[in-house]
Amino acid sequence: MHDLTWNDVAEWFEPDGSLLDAYVLDADETDWQRVIDLVRSQGWRFDYTVEGQSLPLPQRAADIFAHRCEAAVTMHIWPAPQLMVNTHFFSEDEVEFDFDRTELQGQNQLDLLCCFMRSLGRQLGKPVRLTPENSPEHTLVIYSPGHDRFTATIRKK
């Protein structure tokens, strides 16, 4: 059984040059620390870069944000070999990841995305929203950890 069915949401994943974002709103430094801990505990492959240079991932989220204003920081994460997600540590008060639509084609990729969103939501104990790029108010899908359920919030026309 799938969390979401590709045929029901495929139109949202049509490549159009933009990304999709996953947001956890009302976050704080503790949530970011839990994200770092999740990446490490799951054994996911990742690459942490500062100004494009690969560096060891700091142990503490506070250390990332202490230098965030001085340099471009990115973490590429592969929760599965076929799925890369990125975070840029833009803000302490929202956890944001972006996804390339061209890499999210078909049921298998959708299942991997749902698995990542579920892991994130469970780790933080907060809803995870999938949205168009830079549009946290325009939720396409939401994962609710309290109900362990995905809900497509906008239906096909």
PDB file of C-alpha atoms in Angstrom:
ATOM      1  CA  MET A   1       0.000   0.000   0.000  1.00  0.00           C
ATOM      2  CA  HIS A   2       1.297   3.428  -0.955  1.00  0.00           C
ATOM      3  CA  ASP A   3       1.011   6.576   1.131  1.00  0.00           C
ATOM      4  CA  LEU A   4       0.097   8.511  -2.009  1.00  0.00           C
ATOM      5  CA  THR A   5      -0.754   7.224  -5.450  1.00  0.00           C
ATOM      6  CA  TRP A   6       1.313   8.591  -8.323  1.00  0.00           C
ATOM      7  CA  ASN A   7      -1.724   8.975 -10.586  1.00  0.00           C
ATOM      8  CA  ASP A   8      -3.363  11.245  -8.008  1.00  0.00           C
ATOM      9  CA  VAL A   9      -0.442  13.666  -7.668  1.00  0.00           C
ATOM     10  CA  ALA A  10       1.628  13.324 -10.867  1.00  0.00           C
ATOM     11  CA  GLU A  11       0.619  16.750 -12.198  1.00  0.00           C
ATOM     12  CA  TRP A  12       2.413  18.421  -9.245  1.00  0.00           C
ATOM     13  CA  PHE A  13       5.663  16.731 -10.237  1.00  0.00           C
ATOM     14  CA  GLU A  14       5.704  17.728 -13.902  1.00  0.00           C
ATOM     15  CA  PRO A  15       9.146  19.201 -14.600  1.00  0.00           C
ATOM     16  CA  ASP A  16       8.791  22.931 -15.235  1.00  0.00           C
ATOM     17  CA  GLY A  17      12.188  24.246 -14.151  1.00  0.00           C
ATOM     18  CA  SER A  18      11.120  24.865 -10.558  1.00  0.00           C
ATOM     19  CA  LEU A  19      11.740  22.809  -7.452  1.00  0.00           C
ATOM     20  CA  LEU A  20       9.431  21.382  -4.834  1.00  0.00           C
ATOM     21  CA  ASP A  21      10.012  22.249  -1.195  1.00  0.00           C
ATOM     22  CA  ALA A  22       9.281  20.437   2.047  1.00  0.00           C
ATOM     23  CA  TYR A  23       8.746  22.669   5.075  1.00  0.00           C
ATOM     24  CA  VAL A  24       8.494  22.187   8.803  1.00  0.00           C
ATOM     25  CA  LEU A  25       7.185  25.487  10.120  1.00  0.00           C
ATOM     26  CA  ASP A  26       7.502  26.939  13.608  1.00  0.00           C
ATOM     27  CA  ALA A  27      10.903  25.328  13.981  1.00  0.00           C
ATOM     28  CA  ASP A  28      13.810  26.259  16.193  1.00  0.00           C
ATOM     29  CA  GLU A  29      17.449  25.318  16.703  1.00  0.00           C
ATOM     30  CA  THR A  30      16.414  22.148  18.549  1.00  0.00           C
ATOM     31  CA  ASP A  31      14.507  20.981  15.473  1.00  0.00           C
ATOM     32  CA  TRP A  32      17.532  21.623  13.288  1.00  0.00           C
ATOM     33  CA  GLN A  33      19.640  19.612  15.717  1.00  0.00           C
ATOM     34  CA  ARG A  34      17.158  16.767  15.383  1.00  0.00           C
ATOM     35  CA  VAL A  35      17.507  16.983  11.581  1.00  0.00           C
ATOM     36  CA  ILE A  36      21.291  16.617  11.863  1.00  0.00           C
ATOM     37  CA  ASP A  37      20.850  13.755  14.324  1.00  0.00           C
ATOM     38  CA  LEU A  38      18.365  12.073  11.949  1.00  0.00           C
ATOM     39  CA  VAL A  39      20.770  12.232   9.019  1.00  0.00           C
ATOM     40  CA  ARG A  40      23.520  10.675  11.100  1.00  0.00           C
ATOM     41  CA  SER A  41      21.360   8.043  12.825  1.00  0.00           C
ATOM     42  CA  GLN A  42      19.841   6.856   9.546  1.00  0.00           C
ATOM     43  CA  GLY A  43      23.258   6.491   7.962  1.00  0.00           C
ATOM     44  CA  TRP A  44      22.151   8.541   4.965  1.00  0.00           C
ATOM     45  CA  ARG A  45      24.900   9.664   2.645  1.00  0.00           C
ATOM     46  CA  PHE A  46      25.331  13.433   2.751  1.00  0.00           C
ATOM     47  CA  ASP A  47      27.644  16.209   1.637  1.00  0.00           C
ATOM     48  CA  TYR A  48      27.914  19.360   3.746  1.00  0.00           C
ATOM     49  CA  THR A  49      29.418  22.332   1.927  1.00  0.00           C
ATOM     50  CA  VAL A  50      30.402  25.862   2.841  1.00  0.00           C
ATOM     51  CA  GLU A  51      30.916  28.109  -0.175  1.00  0.00           C
ATOM     52  CA  GLY A  52      30.951  24.952  -2.314  1.00  0.00           C
ATOM     53  CA  GLN A  53      33.753  23.281  -0.349  1.00  0.00           C
ATOM     54  CA  SER A  54      32.962  19.937   1.308  1.00  0.00           C
ATOM     55  CA  LEU A  55      33.570  20.032   5.047  1.00  0.00           C
ATOM     56  CA  PRO A  56      32.733  17.778   7.996  1.00  0.00           C
ATOM     57  CA  LEU A  57      29.194  18.327   9.230  1.00  0.00           C
ATOM     58  CA  PRO A  58      29.320  20.182  12.562  1.00  0.00           C
ATOM     59  CA  GLN A  59      28.020  18.253  15.550  1.00  0.00           C
ATOM     60  CA  ARG A  60      25.770  21.127  16.578  1.00  0.00           C
ATOM     61  CA  ALA A  61      23.196  23.009  14.534  1.00  0.00           C
ATOM     62  CA  ALA A  62      24.133  26.137  16.491  1.00  0.00           C
ATOM     63  CA  ASP A  63      27.580  26.029  14.879  1.00  0.00           C
ATOM     64  CA  ILE A  64      26.040  26.007  11.400  1.00  0.00           C
ATOM     65  CA  PHE A  65      23.805  28.982  12.115  1.00  0.00           C
ATOM     66  CA  ALA A  66      26.614  30.899  13.838  1.00  0.00           C
ATOM     67  CA  HIS A  67      28.405  31.103  10.476  1.00  0.00           C
ATOM     68  CA  ARG A  68      25.366  31.059   8.180  1.00  0.00           C
ATOM     69  CA  CYS A  69      25.396  34.831   7.601  1.00  0.00           C
ATOM     70  CA  GLU A  70      29.030  34.734   6.499  1.00  0.00           C
ATOM     71  CA  ALA A  71      28.877  31.945   3.916  1.00  0.00           C
ATOM     72  CA  ALA A  72      26.572  29.885   1.702  1.00  0.00           C
ATOM     73  CA  VAL A  73      25.892  26.595   3.457  1.00  0.00           C
ATOM     74  CA  THR A  74      24.278  23.566   1.815  1.00  0.00           C
ATOM     75  CA  MET A  75      23.714  19.975   2.789  1.00  0.00           C
ATOM     76  CA  HIS A  76      22.870  17.452   0.078  1.00  0.00           C
ATOM     77  CA  ILE A  77      21.298  14.320   1.533  1.00  0.00           C
ATOM     78  CA  TRP A  78      20.607  10.987  -0.143  1.00  0.00           C
ATOM     79  CA  PRO A  79      18.034   9.178   2.018  1.00  0.00           C
ATOM     80  CA  ALA A  80      18.040   6.631  -0.820  1.00  0.00           C
ATOM     81  CA  PRO A  81      20.530   6.318  -3.686  1.00  0.00           C
ATOM     82  CA  GLN A  82      17.881   7.541  -6.150  1.00  0.00           C
ATOM     83  CA  LEU A  83      16.706  10.560  -4.108  1.00  0.00           C
ATOM     84  CA  MET A  84      18.675  13.689  -3.275  1.00  0.00           C
ATOM     85  CA  VAL A  85      17.269  16.418  -1.037  1.00  0.00           C
ATOM     86  CA  ASN A  86      18.953  19.706  -0.229  1.00  0.00           C
ATOM     87  CA  THR A  87      18.841  22.136   2.630  1.00  0.00           C
ATOM     88  CA  HIS A  88      20.470  25.534   2.781  1.00  0.00           C
ATOM     89  CA  PHE A  89      19.863  26.446   6.446  1.00  0.00           C
ATOM     90  CA  PHE A  90      18.112  29.657   5.377  1.00  0.00           C
ATOM     91  CA  SER A  91      16.281  30.201   8.652  1.00  0.00           C
ATOM     92  CA  GLU A  92      16.257  28.760  12.152  1.00  0.00           C
ATOM     93  CA  ASP A  93      12.470  29.110  12.366  1.00  0.00           C
ATOM     94  CA  GLU A  94      11.628  26.830   9.450  1.00  0.00           C
ATOM     95  CA  VAL A  95      13.226  23.631   8.249  1.00  0.00           C
ATOM     96  CA  GLU A  96      13.230  23.615   4.461  1.00  0.00           C
ATOM     97  CA  PHE A  97      14.370  21.016   1.948  1.00  0.00           C
ATOM     98  CA  ASP A  98      14.177  21.217  -1.817  1.00  0.00           C
ATOM     99  CA  PHE A  99      13.720  18.508  -4.406  1.00  0.00           C
ATOM    100  CA  ASP A 100      14.315  18.441  -8.149  1.00  0.00           C
ATOM    101  CA  ARG A 101      11.043  17.527  -9.883  1.00  0.00           C
ATOM    102  CA  THR A 102      12.915  15.688 -12.639  1.00  0.00           C
ATOM    103  CA  GLU A 103      14.181  13.219 -10.027  1.00  0.00           C
ATOM    104  CA  LEU A 104      10.672  12.618  -8.671  1.00  0.00           C
ATOM    105  CA  GLN A 105       8.994  10.730 -11.466  1.00  0.00           C
ATOM    106  CA  GLY A 106       6.838   7.667 -10.826  1.00  0.00           C
ATOM    107  CA  GLN A 107       5.484   5.717  -7.892  1.00  0.00           C
ATOM    108  CA  ASN A 108       8.868   4.459  -6.659  1.00  0.00           C
ATOM    109  CA  GLN A 109      10.286   7.979  -6.379  1.00  0.00           C
ATOM    110  CA  LEU A 110       7.090   9.216  -4.728  1.00  0.00           C
ATOM    111  CA  ASP A 111       7.363   6.417  -2.172  1.00  0.00           C
ATOM    112  CA  LEU A 112      10.960   7.461  -1.399  1.00  0.00           C
ATOM    113  CA  LEU A 113       9.856  11.067  -0.954  1.00  0.00           C
ATOM    114  CA  CYS A 114       7.072   9.975   1.409  1.00  0.00           C
ATOM    115  CA  CYS A 115       9.538   7.864   3.388  1.00  0.00           C
ATOM    116  CA  PHE A 116      11.823  10.887   3.799  1.00  0.00           C
ATOM    117  CA  MET A 117       8.931  13.159   4.826  1.00  0.00           C
ATOM    118  CA  ARG A 118       7.689  10.558   7.321  1.00  0.00           C
ATOM    119  CA  SER A 119      11.154  10.177   8.866  1.00  0.00           C
ATOM    120  CA  LEU A 120      11.465  13.949   9.189  1.00  0.00           C
ATOM    121  CA  GLY A 121       7.964  14.385  10.632  1.00  0.00           C
ATOM    122  CA  ARG A 122       8.426  11.608  13.163  1.00  0.00           C
ATOM    123  CA  GLN A 123      11.840  12.894  14.247  1.00  0.00           C
ATOM    124  CA  LEU A 124      10.540  16.424  14.793  1.00  0.00           C
ATOM    125  CA  GLY A 125       7.017  15.512  15.894  1.00  0.00           C
ATOM    126  CA  LYS A 126       5.687  18.165  13.512  1.00  0.00           C
ATOM    127  CA  PRO A 127       3.808  18.228  10.212  1.00  0.00           C
ATOM    128  CA  VAL A 128       5.835  18.269   6.994  1.00  0.00           C
ATOM    129  CA  ARG A 129       4.364  20.196   4.047  1.00  0.00           C
ATOM    130  CA  LEU A 130       5.252  19.612   0.400  1.00  0.00           C
ATOM    131  CA  THR A 131       4.825  22.816  -1.598  1.00  0.00           C
ATOM    132  CA  PRO A 132       5.798  24.466  -4.857  1.00  0.00           C
ATOM    133  CA  GLU A 133       9.148  26.250  -4.650  1.00  0.00           C
ATOM    134  CA  ASN A 134       9.218  29.112  -2.117  1.00  0.00           C
ATOM    135  CA  SER A 135       5.504  28.748  -1.361  1.00  0.00           C
ATOM    136  CA  PRO A 136       5.075  27.384   2.169  1.00  0.00           C
ATOM    137  CA  GLU A 137       1.494  28.696   2.227  1.00  0.00           C
ATOM    138  CA  HIS A 138       0.494  26.605  -0.826  1.00  0.00           C
ATOM    139  CA  THR A 139       0.546  23.070   0.589  1.00  0.00           C
ATOM    140  CA  LEU A 140       0.160  20.235  -1.912  1.00  0.00           C
ATOM    141  CA  VAL A 141       0.668  17.349   0.513  1.00  0.00           C
ATOM    142  CA  ILE A 142       1.020  17.292   4.270  1.00  0.00           C
ATOM    143  CA  TYR A 143       2.370  14.528   6.465  1.00  0.00           C
ATOM    144  CA  SER A 144       0.833  14.539   9.954  1.00  0.00           C
ATOM    145  CA  PRO A 145       2.978  12.564  12.422  1.00  0.00           C
ATOM    146  CA  GLY A 146       0.188  12.387  15.008  1.00  0.00           C
ATOM    147  CA  HIS A 147      -1.962  10.435  12.557  1.00  0.00           C
ATOM    148  CA  ASP A 148       0.954   8.944  10.576  1.00  0.00           C
ATOM    149  CA  ARG A 149      -0.886   9.964   7.429  1.00  0.00           C
ATOM    150  CA  PHE A 150      -0.316  11.852   4.199  1.00  0.00           C
ATOM    151  CA  THR A 151      -3.070  14.068   2.894  1.00  0.00           C
ATOM    152  CA  ALA A 152      -3.201  15.641  -0.539  1.00  0.00           C
ATOM    153  CA  THR A 153      -4.643  19.040   0.250  1.00  0.00           C
ATOM    154  CA  ILE A 154      -5.364  20.145  -3.307  1.00  0.00           C
ATOM    155  CA  ARG A 155      -7.344  17.833  -5.524  1.00  0.00           C
ATOM    156  CA  LYS A 156      -7.011  17.434  -9.260  1.00  0.00           C
ATOM    157  CA  LYS A 157      -9.427  19.490 -11.328  1.00  0.00           C
TER     158      LYS A 157
END
